[in-house]
Short mmCIF file of C-alpha atoms in Angstrom, two decimals:
data_model
loop_
_atom_site.label_atom_id
_atom_site.label_comp_id
_atom_site.label_asym_id
_atom_site.label_seq_id
_atom_site.Cartn_x
_atom_site.Cartn_y
_atom_site.Cartn_z
CA UNK A 1 166.31 -6.27 202.69
CA UNK A 2 163.67 -5.50 205.29
CA UNK A 3 161.07 -7.39 203.27
CA UNK A 4 163.40 -10.41 203.07
CA UNK A 5 163.87 -10.37 206.87
CA UNK A 6 160.08 -10.20 207.39
CA UNK A 7 159.59 -13.19 205.04
CA UNK A 8 162.28 -15.16 206.88
CA UNK A 9 160.75 -14.27 210.26
CA UNK A 10 157.27 -15.32 209.08
CA UNK A 11 158.65 -18.55 207.71
CA UNK A 12 160.32 -19.34 211.03
CA UNK A 13 157.15 -18.49 212.94
CA UNK A 14 155.10 -20.80 210.71
CA UNK A 15 157.60 -23.57 211.36
CA UNK A 16 157.40 -22.91 215.11
CA UNK A 17 153.61 -22.92 215.11
CA UNK A 18 153.69 -26.14 213.09
CA UNK A 19 156.09 -27.73 215.58
CA UNK A 20 154.06 -26.50 218.56
CA UNK A 21 150.82 -27.86 217.08
CA UNK A 22 152.56 -31.15 216.22
CA UNK A 23 154.01 -31.40 219.72
CA UNK A 24 150.54 -31.14 221.27
CA UNK A 25 149.26 -33.87 218.96
CA UNK A 26 152.26 -36.06 219.69
CA UNK A 27 151.85 -35.57 223.44
CA UNK A 28 148.24 -36.69 223.15
CA UNK A 29 149.22 -39.75 221.16
CA UNK A 30 152.15 -40.62 223.43
CA UNK A 31 149.91 -40.38 226.47
CA UNK A 32 147.26 -42.40 224.67
CA UNK A 33 149.75 -44.99 223.55
CA UNK A 34 151.35 -45.48 226.97
CA UNK A 35 148.09 -45.54 228.91
CA UNK A 36 146.22 -47.74 226.41
CA UNK A 37 149.18 -50.05 226.06
CA UNK A 38 149.63 -50.55 229.81
CA UNK A 39 145.95 -50.84 230.68
CA UNK A 40 145.23 -52.79 227.50
CA UNK A 41 148.03 -55.24 228.21
CA UNK A 42 146.81 -55.78 231.78
CA UNK A 43 143.29 -56.32 230.42
CA UNK A 44 144.60 -58.78 227.81
CA UNK A 45 146.45 -60.75 230.50
CA UNK A 46 143.31 -60.85 232.68
CA UNK A 47 140.89 -61.71 229.87
CA UNK A 48 143.16 -64.23 228.16
CA UNK A 49 143.59 -64.66 224.36
CA UNK A 50 140.05 -65.92 223.89
CA UNK A 51 138.07 -63.07 225.51
CA UNK A 52 140.63 -60.53 224.31
CA UNK A 53 140.07 -61.92 220.82
CA UNK A 54 136.32 -61.65 221.32
CA UNK A 55 136.58 -57.91 221.96
CA UNK A 56 138.76 -57.42 218.90
CA UNK A 57 136.54 -59.58 216.72
CA UNK A 58 133.63 -57.32 217.58
CA UNK A 59 135.63 -54.10 217.07
CA UNK A 60 136.75 -55.31 213.63
CA UNK A 61 133.14 -55.62 212.55
CA UNK A 62 132.38 -52.18 213.97
CA UNK A 63 135.30 -50.60 212.12
CA UNK A 64 133.56 -51.00 208.76
CA UNK A 65 130.58 -48.97 209.94
CA UNK A 66 132.78 -46.43 211.71
CA UNK A 67 134.35 -45.70 208.34
CA UNK A 68 130.93 -45.23 206.75
CA UNK A 69 129.76 -42.94 209.57
CA UNK A 70 132.70 -40.58 208.98
CA UNK A 71 131.57 -40.02 205.36
CA UNK A 72 135.17 -39.51 204.28
CA UNK A 73 134.98 -35.86 205.34
CA UNK A 74 138.01 -35.58 207.64
CA UNK A 75 140.58 -34.14 205.25
CA UNK A 76 138.03 -32.55 202.94
CA UNK A 77 136.43 -30.34 205.62
CA UNK A 78 139.82 -29.13 206.85
CA UNK A 79 140.80 -28.24 203.28
CA UNK A 80 137.50 -26.40 202.71
CA UNK A 81 137.91 -24.34 205.88
CA UNK A 82 141.47 -23.41 204.92
CA UNK A 83 140.32 -22.30 201.46
CA UNK A 84 137.09 -20.58 202.55
CA UNK A 85 137.36 -19.61 206.25
CA UNK A 86 134.27 -17.38 206.01
CA UNK A 87 132.10 -20.49 205.48
CA UNK A 88 133.48 -22.60 208.33
CA UNK A 89 130.25 -22.35 210.41
CA UNK A 90 128.31 -23.79 207.49
CA UNK A 91 130.88 -26.50 206.84
CA UNK A 92 130.95 -27.59 210.49
CA UNK A 93 127.19 -27.47 211.07
CA UNK A 94 126.39 -29.36 207.91
CA UNK A 95 129.12 -31.95 208.49
CA UNK A 96 128.00 -32.49 212.12
CA UNK A 97 124.40 -33.11 211.06
CA UNK A 98 125.38 -35.48 208.27
CA UNK A 99 127.78 -37.32 210.57
CA UNK A 100 125.14 -37.78 213.28
CA UNK A 101 122.59 -39.24 210.84
CA UNK A 102 125.18 -41.57 209.35
CA UNK A 103 126.31 -42.67 212.84
CA UNK A 104 122.86 -43.69 214.01
CA UNK A 105 122.31 -45.68 210.82
CA UNK A 106 125.75 -47.28 211.23
CA UNK A 107 124.97 -48.38 214.77
CA UNK A 108 121.92 -50.30 213.64
CA UNK A 109 123.97 -51.64 210.73
CA UNK A 110 126.47 -53.17 213.19
CA UNK A 111 123.64 -54.71 215.18
CA UNK A 112 122.15 -56.31 212.07
CA UNK A 113 125.44 -57.61 210.68
CA UNK A 114 126.57 -59.30 213.88
CA UNK A 115 123.20 -61.06 214.13
CA UNK A 116 123.70 -62.39 210.62
CA UNK A 117 127.37 -63.36 210.98
CA UNK A 118 127.12 -64.96 214.44
CA UNK A 119 123.44 -65.83 215.06
CA UNK A 120 124.18 -68.19 217.95
CA UNK A 121 126.95 -66.25 219.68
CA UNK A 122 125.03 -64.14 222.20
CA UNK A 123 128.16 -63.03 224.04
CA UNK A 124 129.74 -61.68 220.84
CA UNK A 125 126.49 -59.90 219.94
CA UNK A 126 126.31 -58.20 223.35
CA UNK A 127 129.98 -57.17 223.37
CA UNK A 128 129.78 -55.79 219.82
CA UNK A 129 126.63 -53.71 220.41
CA UNK A 130 128.07 -52.23 223.61
CA UNK A 131 131.17 -51.16 221.69
CA UNK A 132 129.14 -49.89 218.74
CA UNK A 133 127.40 -47.20 220.80
CA UNK A 134 130.67 -45.25 220.52
CA UNK A 135 129.97 -44.60 216.82
CA UNK A 136 127.12 -42.23 217.72
CA UNK A 137 129.13 -40.28 220.28
CA UNK A 138 132.05 -39.99 217.84
CA UNK A 139 129.94 -37.65 215.67
CA UNK A 140 131.37 -34.73 217.66
CA UNK A 141 134.79 -35.45 216.12
CA UNK A 142 133.66 -33.03 213.41
CA UNK A 143 134.47 -30.19 215.81
CA UNK A 144 138.08 -31.38 215.82
CA UNK A 145 138.36 -30.12 212.23
CA UNK A 146 138.09 -26.50 213.36
CA UNK A 147 140.90 -26.90 215.88
CA UNK A 148 143.03 -28.68 213.24
CA UNK A 149 142.46 -25.99 210.61
CA UNK A 150 143.45 -23.29 213.11
CA UNK A 151 146.48 -25.22 214.47
CA UNK A 152 144.88 -25.31 217.94
CA UNK A 153 145.12 -29.05 218.56
CA UNK A 154 146.05 -28.57 222.19
CA UNK A 155 142.32 -28.48 223.01
CA UNK A 156 141.76 -31.80 221.26
CA UNK A 157 144.76 -33.10 223.15
CA UNK A 158 143.33 -32.06 226.53
CA UNK A 159 140.02 -33.67 225.57
CA UNK A 160 141.67 -36.97 224.75
CA UNK A 161 143.79 -36.94 227.89
CA UNK A 162 140.73 -36.42 230.09
CA UNK A 163 138.76 -39.20 228.35
CA UNK A 164 141.65 -41.66 228.34
CA UNK A 165 142.39 -41.07 232.02
CA UNK A 166 138.79 -41.64 233.05
CA UNK A 167 138.50 -44.80 230.92
CA UNK A 168 141.81 -46.11 232.23
CA UNK A 169 140.50 -45.68 235.77
CA UNK A 170 137.28 -47.45 234.73
CA UNK A 171 139.17 -50.42 233.29
CA UNK A 172 141.49 -50.70 236.29
CA UNK A 173 138.45 -50.82 238.55
CA UNK A 174 137.10 -53.64 236.38
CA UNK A 175 140.35 -55.54 236.78
CA UNK A 176 140.20 -55.08 240.55
CA UNK A 177 136.62 -56.40 240.59
CA UNK A 178 137.43 -59.19 238.11
CA UNK A 179 134.49 -58.07 235.99
CA UNK A 180 133.17 -59.92 232.95
CA UNK A 181 134.12 -59.07 229.36
CA UNK A 182 130.83 -57.20 228.78
CA UNK A 183 131.92 -54.45 231.18
CA UNK A 184 135.20 -54.05 229.32
CA UNK A 185 133.24 -53.67 226.08
CA UNK A 186 131.66 -50.46 227.39
CA UNK A 187 135.04 -48.70 227.61
CA UNK A 188 135.08 -47.47 224.00
CA UNK A 189 131.61 -45.93 224.31
CA UNK A 190 132.43 -44.22 227.58
CA UNK A 191 135.59 -42.74 226.09
CA UNK A 192 133.69 -41.44 223.03
CA UNK A 193 131.02 -39.88 225.27
CA UNK A 194 133.56 -38.04 227.43
CA UNK A 195 135.46 -36.84 224.33
CA UNK A 196 132.23 -35.54 222.83
CA UNK A 197 131.27 -33.56 225.93
CA UNK A 198 134.75 -32.05 226.37
CA UNK A 199 135.38 -31.04 222.77
CA UNK A 200 131.93 -29.45 222.52
CA UNK A 201 132.67 -27.42 225.68
CA UNK A 202 136.04 -26.23 224.29
CA UNK A 203 134.49 -25.40 220.92
CA UNK A 204 131.72 -23.29 222.50
CA UNK A 205 134.26 -21.47 224.66
CA UNK A 206 136.66 -20.72 221.77
CA UNK A 207 134.21 -20.05 218.95
CA UNK A 208 130.64 -20.29 220.17
CA UNK A 209 128.02 -22.62 218.79
CA UNK A 210 127.05 -20.55 215.74
CA UNK A 211 126.76 -23.41 213.32
CA UNK A 212 124.66 -23.42 210.17
CA UNK A 213 123.23 -26.21 208.05
CA UNK A 214 123.25 -26.05 204.29
CA UNK A 215 122.53 -29.36 202.58
CA UNK A 216 123.48 -27.96 199.18
CA UNK A 217 126.98 -27.45 200.61
CA UNK A 218 126.70 -30.88 202.19
CA UNK A 219 125.97 -32.41 198.82
CA UNK A 220 128.97 -30.65 197.30
CA UNK A 221 131.25 -31.79 200.12
CA UNK A 222 129.91 -35.33 199.86
CA UNK A 223 130.68 -35.34 196.13
CA UNK A 224 134.31 -34.62 197.06
CA UNK A 225 134.47 -36.93 200.07
CA UNK A 226 132.60 -40.04 198.95
CA UNK A 227 135.78 -41.18 197.25
CA UNK A 228 137.31 -41.35 200.73
CA UNK A 229 134.37 -43.39 202.05
CA UNK A 230 135.05 -46.02 199.42
CA UNK A 231 138.75 -45.71 200.08
CA UNK A 232 138.17 -45.95 203.83
CA UNK A 233 136.03 -49.07 203.44
CA UNK A 234 138.69 -50.62 201.26
CA UNK A 235 141.39 -49.71 203.80
CA UNK A 236 139.27 -51.17 206.59
CA UNK A 237 138.74 -54.28 204.51
CA UNK A 238 142.43 -54.99 204.13
CA UNK A 239 143.23 -54.03 207.73
CA UNK A 240 140.32 -55.79 209.49
CA UNK A 241 139.19 -58.63 207.23
CA UNK A 242 142.08 -60.75 208.51
CA UNK A 243 140.71 -60.64 212.07
CA UNK A 244 137.19 -61.41 210.95
CA UNK A 245 138.40 -64.34 208.86
CA UNK A 246 140.60 -65.59 211.68
CA UNK A 247 137.55 -65.53 213.93
CA UNK A 248 135.50 -67.44 211.39
CA UNK A 249 138.11 -69.90 210.03
CA UNK A 250 140.33 -70.45 213.10
CA UNK A 251 139.05 -69.27 216.51
CA UNK A 252 138.77 -66.25 218.78
CA UNK A 253 142.05 -67.13 220.48
CA UNK A 254 143.86 -66.63 217.15
CA UNK A 255 142.26 -63.19 216.91
CA UNK A 256 143.64 -62.46 220.37
CA UNK A 257 147.20 -63.34 219.33
CA UNK A 258 146.89 -61.34 216.13
CA UNK A 259 145.38 -58.35 217.95
CA UNK A 260 148.23 -58.33 220.48
CA UNK A 261 150.82 -58.20 217.67
CA UNK A 262 148.83 -55.58 215.79
CA UNK A 263 148.50 -53.37 218.89
CA UNK A 264 152.26 -53.22 219.28
CA UNK A 265 152.84 -52.79 215.54
CA UNK A 266 150.69 -49.69 215.27
CA UNK A 267 151.63 -48.01 218.53
CA UNK A 268 154.35 -45.91 216.87
CA UNK A 269 151.96 -44.53 214.22
CA UNK A 270 151.04 -41.58 216.42
CA UNK A 271 154.29 -39.87 215.45
CA UNK A 272 153.86 -39.81 211.64
CA UNK A 273 150.11 -39.30 211.98
CA UNK A 274 150.62 -36.20 214.15
CA UNK A 275 153.17 -34.82 211.70
CA UNK A 276 150.90 -35.42 208.68
CA UNK A 277 147.81 -34.00 210.38
CA UNK A 278 149.66 -30.88 211.44
CA UNK A 279 151.29 -30.41 208.01
CA UNK A 280 148.01 -30.93 206.18
CA UNK A 281 146.59 -27.36 206.34
CA UNK A 282 150.00 -25.78 205.75
CA UNK A 283 150.81 -27.83 202.63
CA UNK A 284 147.31 -27.46 201.17
CA UNK A 285 147.62 -23.69 201.49
CA UNK A 286 151.10 -23.78 199.92
CA UNK A 287 149.87 -25.80 196.92
CA UNK A 288 147.60 -22.91 195.91
CA UNK A 289 150.46 -20.43 196.04
CA UNK A 290 153.53 -22.31 194.73
CA UNK A 291 153.33 -25.91 193.48
CA UNK A 292 157.12 -26.21 193.26
CA UNK A 293 157.62 -25.25 196.91
CA UNK A 294 154.73 -27.58 197.85
CA UNK A 295 156.52 -30.47 196.17
CA UNK A 296 159.79 -29.68 197.93
CA UNK A 297 158.16 -29.56 201.37
CA UNK A 298 156.04 -32.59 200.62
CA UNK A 299 159.11 -34.62 199.62
CA UNK A 300 160.79 -33.71 202.90
CA UNK A 301 157.69 -34.96 204.72
CA UNK A 302 157.71 -38.23 202.75
CA UNK A 303 161.39 -38.70 203.47
CA UNK A 304 160.88 -38.24 207.19
CA UNK A 305 157.97 -40.69 207.30
CA UNK A 306 159.95 -43.29 205.34
CA UNK A 307 163.13 -43.09 207.43
CA UNK A 308 161.14 -43.20 210.65
CA UNK A 309 159.21 -46.26 209.45
CA UNK A 310 162.39 -48.14 208.51
CA UNK A 311 164.04 -47.47 211.88
CA UNK A 312 160.99 -48.50 213.90
CA UNK A 313 160.43 -51.65 211.83
CA UNK A 314 164.03 -52.81 212.26
CA UNK A 315 163.86 -52.21 216.02
CA UNK A 316 160.66 -54.21 216.53
CA UNK A 317 161.86 -57.02 214.25
CA UNK A 318 164.84 -57.50 216.55
CA UNK A 319 163.17 -56.90 219.90
CA UNK A 320 159.63 -58.09 219.16
CA UNK A 321 159.75 -61.10 221.47
CA UNK A 322 160.85 -58.94 224.37
CA UNK A 323 157.99 -56.51 223.69
CA UNK A 324 155.45 -59.34 223.68
CA UNK A 325 156.83 -60.77 226.91
CA UNK A 326 156.82 -57.45 228.76
CA UNK A 327 153.32 -56.43 227.69
CA UNK A 328 151.39 -59.68 227.37
CA UNK A 329 153.47 -62.47 228.91
CA UNK A 330 154.47 -65.91 227.68
CA UNK A 331 150.82 -66.82 227.04
CA UNK A 332 150.99 -64.57 223.93
CA UNK A 333 154.29 -65.84 222.45
CA UNK A 334 152.42 -67.07 219.38
CA UNK A 335 152.14 -63.39 218.40
CA UNK A 336 155.94 -62.88 218.04
CA UNK A 337 156.32 -63.93 214.35
CA UNK A 338 153.17 -61.99 213.52
CA UNK A 339 154.62 -58.80 215.01
CA UNK A 340 157.84 -59.18 212.99
CA UNK A 341 155.76 -59.09 209.80
CA UNK A 342 153.06 -56.57 210.71
CA UNK A 343 155.51 -53.88 211.85
CA UNK A 344 156.74 -53.51 208.26
CA UNK A 345 153.20 -53.20 206.96
CA UNK A 346 152.59 -50.16 209.19
CA UNK A 347 155.65 -48.42 207.73
CA UNK A 348 154.15 -48.66 204.24
CA UNK A 349 150.72 -47.66 205.56
CA UNK A 350 152.13 -44.37 206.84
CA UNK A 351 153.45 -43.52 203.36
CA UNK A 352 149.87 -43.91 202.14
CA UNK A 353 148.64 -41.64 204.92
CA UNK A 354 151.06 -38.88 203.89
CA UNK A 355 150.09 -39.32 200.23
CA UNK A 356 146.56 -38.13 201.02
CA UNK A 357 147.86 -34.54 201.28
CA UNK A 358 149.00 -34.63 197.64
CA UNK A 359 145.79 -36.39 196.53
CA UNK A 360 143.58 -33.70 198.06
CA UNK A 361 145.75 -30.77 197.00
CA UNK A 362 145.93 -31.96 193.38
CA UNK A 363 142.20 -32.74 193.24
CA UNK A 364 142.75 -36.40 192.42
CA UNK A 365 140.48 -37.76 195.14
CA UNK A 366 138.61 -40.17 192.89
CA UNK A 367 141.68 -42.26 192.09
CA UNK A 368 142.28 -43.13 195.71
CA UNK A 369 139.35 -45.48 195.84
CA UNK A 370 140.32 -47.35 192.71
CA UNK A 371 143.72 -48.67 193.73
CA UNK A 372 142.68 -49.11 197.36
CA UNK A 373 139.74 -51.26 196.23
CA UNK A 374 142.13 -53.35 194.14
CA UNK A 375 144.35 -53.87 197.17
CA UNK A 376 141.35 -54.68 199.39
CA UNK A 377 139.99 -57.31 197.01
CA UNK A 378 143.48 -58.76 196.68
CA UNK A 379 143.82 -58.91 200.46
CA UNK A 380 140.41 -60.54 200.98
CA UNK A 381 141.07 -63.20 198.31
CA UNK A 382 144.54 -63.96 199.62
CA UNK A 383 143.29 -64.15 203.22
CA UNK A 384 140.54 -66.58 202.21
CA UNK A 385 143.15 -68.80 200.56
CA UNK A 386 146.01 -68.47 203.04
CA UNK A 387 144.39 -68.23 206.53
CA UNK A 388 142.84 -71.74 206.52
CA UNK A 389 146.35 -73.17 205.77
CA UNK A 390 148.78 -70.84 207.55
CA UNK A 391 146.65 -69.15 210.23
CA UNK A 392 147.86 -65.93 211.85
CA UNK A 393 151.28 -65.86 210.10
CA UNK A 394 149.55 -66.14 206.72
CA UNK A 395 147.22 -63.29 207.64
CA UNK A 396 150.18 -61.08 208.58
CA UNK A 397 151.99 -61.79 205.29
CA UNK A 398 148.86 -60.91 203.32
CA UNK A 399 148.55 -57.60 205.19
CA UNK A 400 152.18 -56.72 204.49
CA UNK A 401 151.84 -57.46 200.77
CA UNK A 402 148.63 -55.43 200.52
CA UNK A 403 150.06 -52.39 202.32
CA UNK A 404 153.17 -52.46 200.13
CA UNK A 405 151.05 -52.62 197.01
CA UNK A 406 148.75 -49.78 198.05
CA UNK A 407 151.57 -47.47 199.15
CA UNK A 408 154.00 -47.80 196.25
CA UNK A 409 152.60 -49.71 193.30
CA UNK A 410 148.90 -48.87 193.10
CA UNK A 411 149.46 -45.19 192.06
CA UNK A 412 151.40 -46.46 189.04
CA UNK A 413 148.31 -48.16 187.64
CA UNK A 414 146.75 -44.84 186.60
CA UNK A 415 148.33 -42.16 184.45
CA UNK A 416 146.87 -39.37 186.58
CA UNK A 417 148.51 -40.61 189.80
CA UNK A 418 151.91 -41.75 188.49
CA UNK A 419 153.19 -38.30 189.39
CA UNK A 420 153.20 -39.41 193.03
CA UNK A 421 155.73 -42.14 192.25
CA UNK A 422 158.09 -39.54 190.75
CA UNK A 423 157.62 -37.31 193.80
CA UNK A 424 158.23 -40.17 196.22
CA UNK A 425 161.38 -41.43 194.48
CA UNK A 426 162.66 -37.85 194.41
CA UNK A 427 162.24 -37.48 198.17
CA UNK A 428 165.48 -39.37 198.80
CA UNK A 429 167.42 -36.51 197.16
CA UNK A 430 166.13 -34.19 199.89
CA UNK A 431 168.25 -35.64 202.71
CA UNK A 432 170.72 -32.69 202.94
CA UNK A 433 167.94 -30.11 202.73
CA UNK A 434 165.85 -31.90 205.36
CA UNK A 435 168.77 -32.01 207.79
CA UNK A 436 169.55 -28.31 207.27
CA UNK A 437 165.87 -27.33 207.68
CA UNK A 438 165.64 -29.25 210.96
CA UNK A 439 168.79 -27.62 212.33
CA UNK A 440 167.70 -24.12 211.36
CA UNK A 441 164.27 -24.56 212.96
CA UNK A 442 165.68 -25.92 216.22
CA UNK A 443 168.34 -23.22 216.48
CA UNK A 444 165.87 -20.33 216.21
#
């Protein structure tokens, strides 16, 4: 009896720690969303669709190299530290070194690509390079893995809040001075620099800088994570290729309208992302102990993500025009039909984000890249065919179709990943259990 009470108490405490960690992450993302949305909308109004599109055109090119610079290690390193906590200094030191090297190479990659794609567009080249400096400073994100693995995300939250506040003040001062678009382009790099300094300071205070480098471990980690690089590139392809093609086939103003709709469509993603990130170390640890319980908890997570996505998508479909008017003004009304389509694509994207927990836990990393690559190629081909005829609405429809395919149908193409489809369909039978679990946790 006593043992049962101890187990129940420990279970409740784990749930509370999970909720506390998630709440810190959600606070960070809420603050980020509100501040970025307000300041970003003011900037978009000031810059106009053309210059606003110019910034987003450049950031879309950068996103491909940002994915490469991360080396697909985000979830893998957290999983390794949970499984082998005695080696976390080696994992962090090796990952930080590899990330820094990859980031420097990626920066020069951005510079070269933009010269090739837009040889005569000096303004775009300047804006893109100024934004690309952030890739190098983002190397320190590796230290976030330690805080995530130890459910101490409040320090990452504080870091983000400090950086966002300083950059918001910077951008507001630019608006007051009516500065040119080049100065706005520096915002991302300044934010990354401040985040890097703050997270390094917190890490040294909490743990100390006792990092080690072991390239044999780095090679082993890379062998597990390179699947996620390919997957990340494919994801970036089907999320960013539309903006690049709009910039090439239509104009930068079209990119501005599309970016405005996309900004609103993804602003709710902080909620499911925070939940998934916080659940990641707990579920990975549970998989090793009890696969059946893992599946039960994982299905509850999938159910929550799905229901949340449906509710948000319906709300923005109905009130999308009002959201565009409040944030961007009548000048951006061309983005309204795009928002009504893109909001549904983000709901399916979040299911794919949650699926990564099962992929990593089951050791099926390599299959991720296969069906994501199929979706990316499909998206690129459809965009090339549809954008010249239907513009931004066609690009939004292509994104929705691609996200739907990747989230629900792609796993069915391979025997080894069809299990996820069974798990996902079964999540809808967990409604009563999910409601009871939520009530019990909140009542304790």
